[in-house]
Structure formats: structure tokens, C-alpha cells
Tab-separated table of C-alpha atoms and ligand atoms in Angstrom:
chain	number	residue	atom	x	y	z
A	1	UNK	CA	-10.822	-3.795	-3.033
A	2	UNK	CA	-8.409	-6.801	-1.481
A	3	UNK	CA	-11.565	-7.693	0.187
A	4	UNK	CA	-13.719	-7.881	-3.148
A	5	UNK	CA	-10.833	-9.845	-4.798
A	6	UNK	CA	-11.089	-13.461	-5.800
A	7	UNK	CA	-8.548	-14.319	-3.149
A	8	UNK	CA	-6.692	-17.372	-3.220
A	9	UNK	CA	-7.737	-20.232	-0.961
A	10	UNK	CA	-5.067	-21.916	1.286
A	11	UNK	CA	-4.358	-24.642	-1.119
A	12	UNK	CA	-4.032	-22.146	-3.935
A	13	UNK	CA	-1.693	-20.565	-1.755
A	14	UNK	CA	-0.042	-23.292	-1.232
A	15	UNK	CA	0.620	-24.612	-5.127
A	16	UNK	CA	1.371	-21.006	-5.931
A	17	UNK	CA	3.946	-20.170	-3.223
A	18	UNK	CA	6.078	-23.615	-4.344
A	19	UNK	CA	5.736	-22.330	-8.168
A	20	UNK	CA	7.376	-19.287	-7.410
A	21	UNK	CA	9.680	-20.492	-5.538
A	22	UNK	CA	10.430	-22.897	-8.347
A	23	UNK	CA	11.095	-20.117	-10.948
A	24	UNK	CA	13.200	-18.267	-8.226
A	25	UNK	CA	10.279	-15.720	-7.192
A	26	UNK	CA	9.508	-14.414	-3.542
A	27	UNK	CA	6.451	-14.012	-2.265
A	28	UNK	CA	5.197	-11.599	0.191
A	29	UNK	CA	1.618	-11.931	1.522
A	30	UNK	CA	-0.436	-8.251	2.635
A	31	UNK	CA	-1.477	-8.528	5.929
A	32	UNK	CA	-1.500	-4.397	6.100
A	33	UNK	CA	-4.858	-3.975	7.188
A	34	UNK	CA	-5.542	-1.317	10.034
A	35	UNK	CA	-6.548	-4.033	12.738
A	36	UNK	CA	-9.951	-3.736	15.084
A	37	UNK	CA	-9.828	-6.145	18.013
A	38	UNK	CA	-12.247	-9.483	16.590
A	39	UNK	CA	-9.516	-8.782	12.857
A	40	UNK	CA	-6.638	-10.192	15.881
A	41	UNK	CA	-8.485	-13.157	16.674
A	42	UNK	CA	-7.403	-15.652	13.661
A	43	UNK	CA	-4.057	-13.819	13.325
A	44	UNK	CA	-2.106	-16.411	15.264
A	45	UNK	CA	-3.099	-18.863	13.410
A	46	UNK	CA	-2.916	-17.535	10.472
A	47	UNK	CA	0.605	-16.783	10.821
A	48	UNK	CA	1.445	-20.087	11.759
A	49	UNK	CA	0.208	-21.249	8.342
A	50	UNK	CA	1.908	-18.234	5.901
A	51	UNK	CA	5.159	-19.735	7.766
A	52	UNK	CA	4.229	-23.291	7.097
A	53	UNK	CA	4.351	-22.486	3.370
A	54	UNK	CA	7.121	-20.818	2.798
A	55	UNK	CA	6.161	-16.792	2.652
A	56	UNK	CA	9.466	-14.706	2.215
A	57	UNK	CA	7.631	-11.962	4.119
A	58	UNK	CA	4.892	-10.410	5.413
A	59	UNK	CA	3.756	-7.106	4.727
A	60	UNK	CA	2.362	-5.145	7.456
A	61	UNK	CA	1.406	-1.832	8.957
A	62	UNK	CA	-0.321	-1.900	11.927
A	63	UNK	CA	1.934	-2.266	15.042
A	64	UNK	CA	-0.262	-4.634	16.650
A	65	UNK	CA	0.590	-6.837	13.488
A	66	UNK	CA	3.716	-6.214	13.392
A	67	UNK	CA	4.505	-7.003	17.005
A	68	UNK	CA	1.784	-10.002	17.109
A	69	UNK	CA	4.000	-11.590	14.054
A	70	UNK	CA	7.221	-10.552	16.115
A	71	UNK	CA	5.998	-12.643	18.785
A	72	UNK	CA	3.937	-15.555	17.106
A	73	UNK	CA	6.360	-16.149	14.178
A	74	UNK	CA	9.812	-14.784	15.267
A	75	UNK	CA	11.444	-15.998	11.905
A	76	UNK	CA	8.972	-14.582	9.488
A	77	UNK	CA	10.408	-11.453	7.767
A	78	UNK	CA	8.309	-8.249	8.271
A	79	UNK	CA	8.120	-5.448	5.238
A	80	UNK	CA	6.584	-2.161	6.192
A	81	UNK	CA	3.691	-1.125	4.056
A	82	UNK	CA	3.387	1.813	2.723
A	83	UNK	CA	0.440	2.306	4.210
A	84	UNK	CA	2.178	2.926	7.581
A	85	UNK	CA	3.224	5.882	6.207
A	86	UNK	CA	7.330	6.076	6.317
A	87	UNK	CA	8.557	9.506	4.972
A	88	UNK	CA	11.511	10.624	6.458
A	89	UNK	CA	14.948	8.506	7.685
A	90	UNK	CA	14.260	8.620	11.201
A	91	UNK	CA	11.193	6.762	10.812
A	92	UNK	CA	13.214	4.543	8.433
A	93	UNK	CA	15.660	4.070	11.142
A	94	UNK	CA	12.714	3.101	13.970
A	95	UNK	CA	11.601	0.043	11.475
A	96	UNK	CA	14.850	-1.337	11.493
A	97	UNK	CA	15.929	-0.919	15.370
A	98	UNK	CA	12.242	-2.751	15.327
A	99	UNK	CA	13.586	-5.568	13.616
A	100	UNK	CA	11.707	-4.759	9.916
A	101	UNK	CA	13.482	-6.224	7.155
A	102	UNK	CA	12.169	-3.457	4.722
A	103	UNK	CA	10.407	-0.195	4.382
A	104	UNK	CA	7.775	0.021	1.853
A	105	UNK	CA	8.112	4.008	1.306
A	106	UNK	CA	5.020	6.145	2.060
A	107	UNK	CA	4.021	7.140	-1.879
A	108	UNK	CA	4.406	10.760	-1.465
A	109	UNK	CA	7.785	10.633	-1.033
A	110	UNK	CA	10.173	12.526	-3.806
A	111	UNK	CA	12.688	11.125	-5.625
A	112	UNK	CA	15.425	13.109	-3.863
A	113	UNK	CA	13.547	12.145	-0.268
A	114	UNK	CA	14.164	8.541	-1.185
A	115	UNK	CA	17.744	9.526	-1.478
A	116	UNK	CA	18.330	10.725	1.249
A	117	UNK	CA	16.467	7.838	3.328
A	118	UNK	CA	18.618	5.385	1.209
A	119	UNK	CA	22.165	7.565	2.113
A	120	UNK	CA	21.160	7.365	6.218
A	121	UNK	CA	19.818	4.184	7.031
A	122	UNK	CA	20.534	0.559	6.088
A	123	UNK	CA	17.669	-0.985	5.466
A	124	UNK	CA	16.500	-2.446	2.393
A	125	UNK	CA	13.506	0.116	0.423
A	126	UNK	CA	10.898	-0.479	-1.581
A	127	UNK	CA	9.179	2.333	-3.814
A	128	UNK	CA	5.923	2.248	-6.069
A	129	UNK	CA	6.286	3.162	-9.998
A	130	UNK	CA	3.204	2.829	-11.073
A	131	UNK	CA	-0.975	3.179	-10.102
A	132	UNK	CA	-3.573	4.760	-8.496
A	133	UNK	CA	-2.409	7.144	-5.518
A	134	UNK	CA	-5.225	7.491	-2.979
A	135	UNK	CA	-5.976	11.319	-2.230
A	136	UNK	CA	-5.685	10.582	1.667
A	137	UNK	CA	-2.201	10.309	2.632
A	138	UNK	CA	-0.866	6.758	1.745
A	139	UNK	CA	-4.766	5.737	1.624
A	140	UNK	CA	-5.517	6.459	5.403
A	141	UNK	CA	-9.300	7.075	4.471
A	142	UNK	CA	-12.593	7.458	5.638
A	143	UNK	CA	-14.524	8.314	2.463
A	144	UNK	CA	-15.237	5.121	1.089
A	145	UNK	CA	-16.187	4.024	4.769
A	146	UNK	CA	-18.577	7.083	5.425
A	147	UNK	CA	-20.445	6.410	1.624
A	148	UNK	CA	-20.752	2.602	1.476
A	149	UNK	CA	-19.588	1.223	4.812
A	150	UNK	CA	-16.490	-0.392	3.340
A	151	UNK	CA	-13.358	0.244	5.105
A	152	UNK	CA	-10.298	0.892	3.221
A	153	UNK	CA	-8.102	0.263	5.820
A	154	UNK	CA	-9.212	-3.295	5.634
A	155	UNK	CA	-8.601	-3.729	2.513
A	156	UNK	CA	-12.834	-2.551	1.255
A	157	UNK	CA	-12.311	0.714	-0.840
A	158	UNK	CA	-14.894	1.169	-2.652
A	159	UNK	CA	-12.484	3.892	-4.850
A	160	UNK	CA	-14.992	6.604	-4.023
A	161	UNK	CA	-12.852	9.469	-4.280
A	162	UNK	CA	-12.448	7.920	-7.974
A	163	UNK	CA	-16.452	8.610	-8.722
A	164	UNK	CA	-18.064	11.367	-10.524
A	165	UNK	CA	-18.655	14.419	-8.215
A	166	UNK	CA	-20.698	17.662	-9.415
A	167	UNK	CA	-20.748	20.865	-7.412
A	168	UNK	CA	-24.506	22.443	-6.387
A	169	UNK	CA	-24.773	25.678	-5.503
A	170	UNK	CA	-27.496	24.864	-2.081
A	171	UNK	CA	-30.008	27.531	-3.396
A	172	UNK	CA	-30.276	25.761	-6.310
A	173	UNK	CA	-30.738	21.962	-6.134
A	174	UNK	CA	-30.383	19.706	-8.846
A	175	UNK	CA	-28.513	22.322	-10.977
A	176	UNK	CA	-24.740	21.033	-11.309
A	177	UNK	CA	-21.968	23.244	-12.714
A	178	UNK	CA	-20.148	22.404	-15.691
A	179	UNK	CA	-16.855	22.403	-13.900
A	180	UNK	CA	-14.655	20.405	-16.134
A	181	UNK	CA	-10.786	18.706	-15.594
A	182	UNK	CA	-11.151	16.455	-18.836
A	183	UNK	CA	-13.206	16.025	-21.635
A	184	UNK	CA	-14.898	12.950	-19.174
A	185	UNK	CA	-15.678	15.291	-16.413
A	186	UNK	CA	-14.097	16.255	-13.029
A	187	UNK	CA	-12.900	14.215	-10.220
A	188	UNK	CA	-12.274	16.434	-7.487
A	189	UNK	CA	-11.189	13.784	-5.178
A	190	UNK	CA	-9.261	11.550	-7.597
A	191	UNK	CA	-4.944	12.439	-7.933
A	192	UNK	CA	-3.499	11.715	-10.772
A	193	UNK	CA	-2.110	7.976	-11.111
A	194	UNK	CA	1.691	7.053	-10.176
A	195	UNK	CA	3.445	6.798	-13.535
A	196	UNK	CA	7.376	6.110	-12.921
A	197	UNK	CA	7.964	4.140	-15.763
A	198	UNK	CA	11.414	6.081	-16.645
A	199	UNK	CA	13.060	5.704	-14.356
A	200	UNK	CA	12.870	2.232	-14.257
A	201	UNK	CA	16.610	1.194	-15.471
A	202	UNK	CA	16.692	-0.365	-18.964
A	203	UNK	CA	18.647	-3.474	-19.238
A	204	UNK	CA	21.881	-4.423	-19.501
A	205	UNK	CA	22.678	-1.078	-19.273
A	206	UNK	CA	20.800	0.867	-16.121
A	207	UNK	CA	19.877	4.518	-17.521
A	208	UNK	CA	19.152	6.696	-14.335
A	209	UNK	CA	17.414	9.943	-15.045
A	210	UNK	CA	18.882	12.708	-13.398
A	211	UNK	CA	17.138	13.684	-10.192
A	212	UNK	CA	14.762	16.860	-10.052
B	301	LIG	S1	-11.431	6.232	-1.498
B	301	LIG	FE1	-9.695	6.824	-2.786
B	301	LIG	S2	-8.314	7.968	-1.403
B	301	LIG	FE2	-9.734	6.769	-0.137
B	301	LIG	S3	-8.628	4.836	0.261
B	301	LIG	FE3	-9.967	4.506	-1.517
B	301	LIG	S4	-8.616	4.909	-3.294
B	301	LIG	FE4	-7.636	5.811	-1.473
């Protein structure tokens, strides 16, 4: 899907990295694809530009990445994606003997998990509140690959386990069971979307709900 986007060029990148940083915003650029050999090629150089403008970070999963921008670009601040797949404090702990400025929490991770990661290591964390969860763990997936040859772990999901799936009984083709989740139909691949919203504090006054 990253792939698909309307990306922004280098000199959009460039105008939109000094208007954050105008208006006091940080910017972290996604460089958390799963890399195959020819992906490492332009990395180098690529790095050398995200530090020419100004990136606050780079967020990354692959340790080839990681240890590529570790040794091209000493200065630029690494963030673990969640796509690496952090759920527990001793893996917290690894990313920051590493050198990893932040973990970007794997997005199966409970409330009280979190917790417990935040009460044992000192590193700064990062949680989603709100989206579409991939099925696969943290969205380490082959089905969109094996259906349309797009790789989501470079950034190509097609969202397949989002389409419309029927089951078939194999002695009789063509006949699909009513099987039925929601009025729409059934999605036997699709979770259910991240919705944290509450606990999100409320300004001025932070509101915490009380953890289940
Ligand atoms: S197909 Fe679904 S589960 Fe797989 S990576 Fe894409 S969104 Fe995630």
C-alpha cells in the first residue's frame, strides 16, 4: 500500500520536512521494509539524503537496515517498527543496548504488557490507537504476495485478507455457504480494526482508564 501511495518526491520532502519543523513537528521517514539484497543497493545513498534534510528519525525493522543506517549515518536516530515485532521487555531492552532510540510496540501487545515494558526498560515507546491490524502477526504476511505478487513486507499489500471470502464445500463447486459475520458478509481473514480512542488522555486534564 506505501508502494501504491502518491509518495512524495525529494523536493516535496524537502519543503515538507522544513514546514514541520517550522510549526515544531518531527518527522520520521518508514524505511521498515523487509529488505532483499538489490532493496540495499540505493540505501546508502538514500540515507545520506534523509540526513541532509533534517529527518528526526528513521523507522526501521530489518536489521540489515538498522545496522546499514548505524554504519552509513551514525547520527540519524533509529525507531523500531512495529513491524519487527517487539513484545516483551527483553526484546525492548536488546533495541536499546543496540543503540535504538525507540520501540514502536508490536500491535498485539496488551495494555498491561505495555506496562510492564515501560516499568523495566528505559527507552522511549510508541503504541498504535487506532486502524487496521493485519491478521499475520504485526503484518509479517505472505497472502497478499501468494494472490497478486505484491509483497507486504515491502510496503505492496494488496489488503487481501480484507476481501470477500466464501467457503465451498469441494463436492460442490460454485455453491457458497451463507456464512455470515455482518449484515455485509464474512471476512474470515480480516481482525477487527485498532480502536483506542479512550484512552487517549483528554486535555488539560489526562483521564487514564483503569487498566483491564
Ligand atoms: S494481507 Fe492483511 S494481514 Fe496480510 S499484510 Fe496485508 S493487511 Fe496485513
Amino acid at each position: 500500500m506505501r508502494a501504491g501511495a502518491g509518495n512524495f518526491g525529494r523536493e516535496e520532502m524537502l519543503e515538507g520536512i522544513s514546514f514541520a519543523h517550522k510549526n515544531h513537528v518531527k518527522v520520521y521517514v518508514a524505511i521498515n521494509i523487509y529488505a532483499h539484497n538489490e532493496d540495499l543497493e540505493t540505501l546508502p545513498e538514500y540515507l545520506d539524503f534523509l540526513a541532509q534534510i533534517g529527518v528526526d528519525a528513521v523507522i526501521a525493522s530489518d536489521p540489515g537496515i538498522i545496522d546499514t543506517v548505524k554504519r552509513v549515518q551514525p547520527c540519524l536516530p533509529i525507531h523500531l517498527s512495529t513491524q519487527a515485532n517487539s513484545t516483551n521487555w527483553a526484546s525492548a531492552a536488546f533495541w536499546r543496548r543496540i543503540g535504538l532510540e525507540r520501540v514502536v510496540l508490536a500491535r498485539e501487545l496488551s495494555l498491561k504488557e505495555i506496562e510492564v515494558i515501560a516499568s523495566r526498560v528505559n527507552i522511549e515507546l510508541e503504541a498504535f490507537v487506532h486502524g487496521a491490524m493485519c491478521m499475520s502477526y504485526s503484518g509479517r504476511c505472505l497472502l497478499s504476495n501468494h494472490l497478486t505478487g505484491r509483497d507486504a513486507n515491502r510496503g505492496d499489500c494488496a489488503q487481501s485478507c480484507r476481501w470477500r471470502y466464501f467457503l465451498v464445500e469441494e463436492k460442490r463447486p460454485g455453491q457458497y455457504f451463507p456464512v455470515e459475520e455482518d449484515a455485509r458478509g464474512t471476512y474470515f481473514m480480516s481482525s477487527k480494526d485498532l480502536c483506542l480512542i479512550e484512552y487517549i488522555p483528554t486535555w488539560p486534564k489526562p483521564v487514564y482508564p483503569a487498566l483491564k
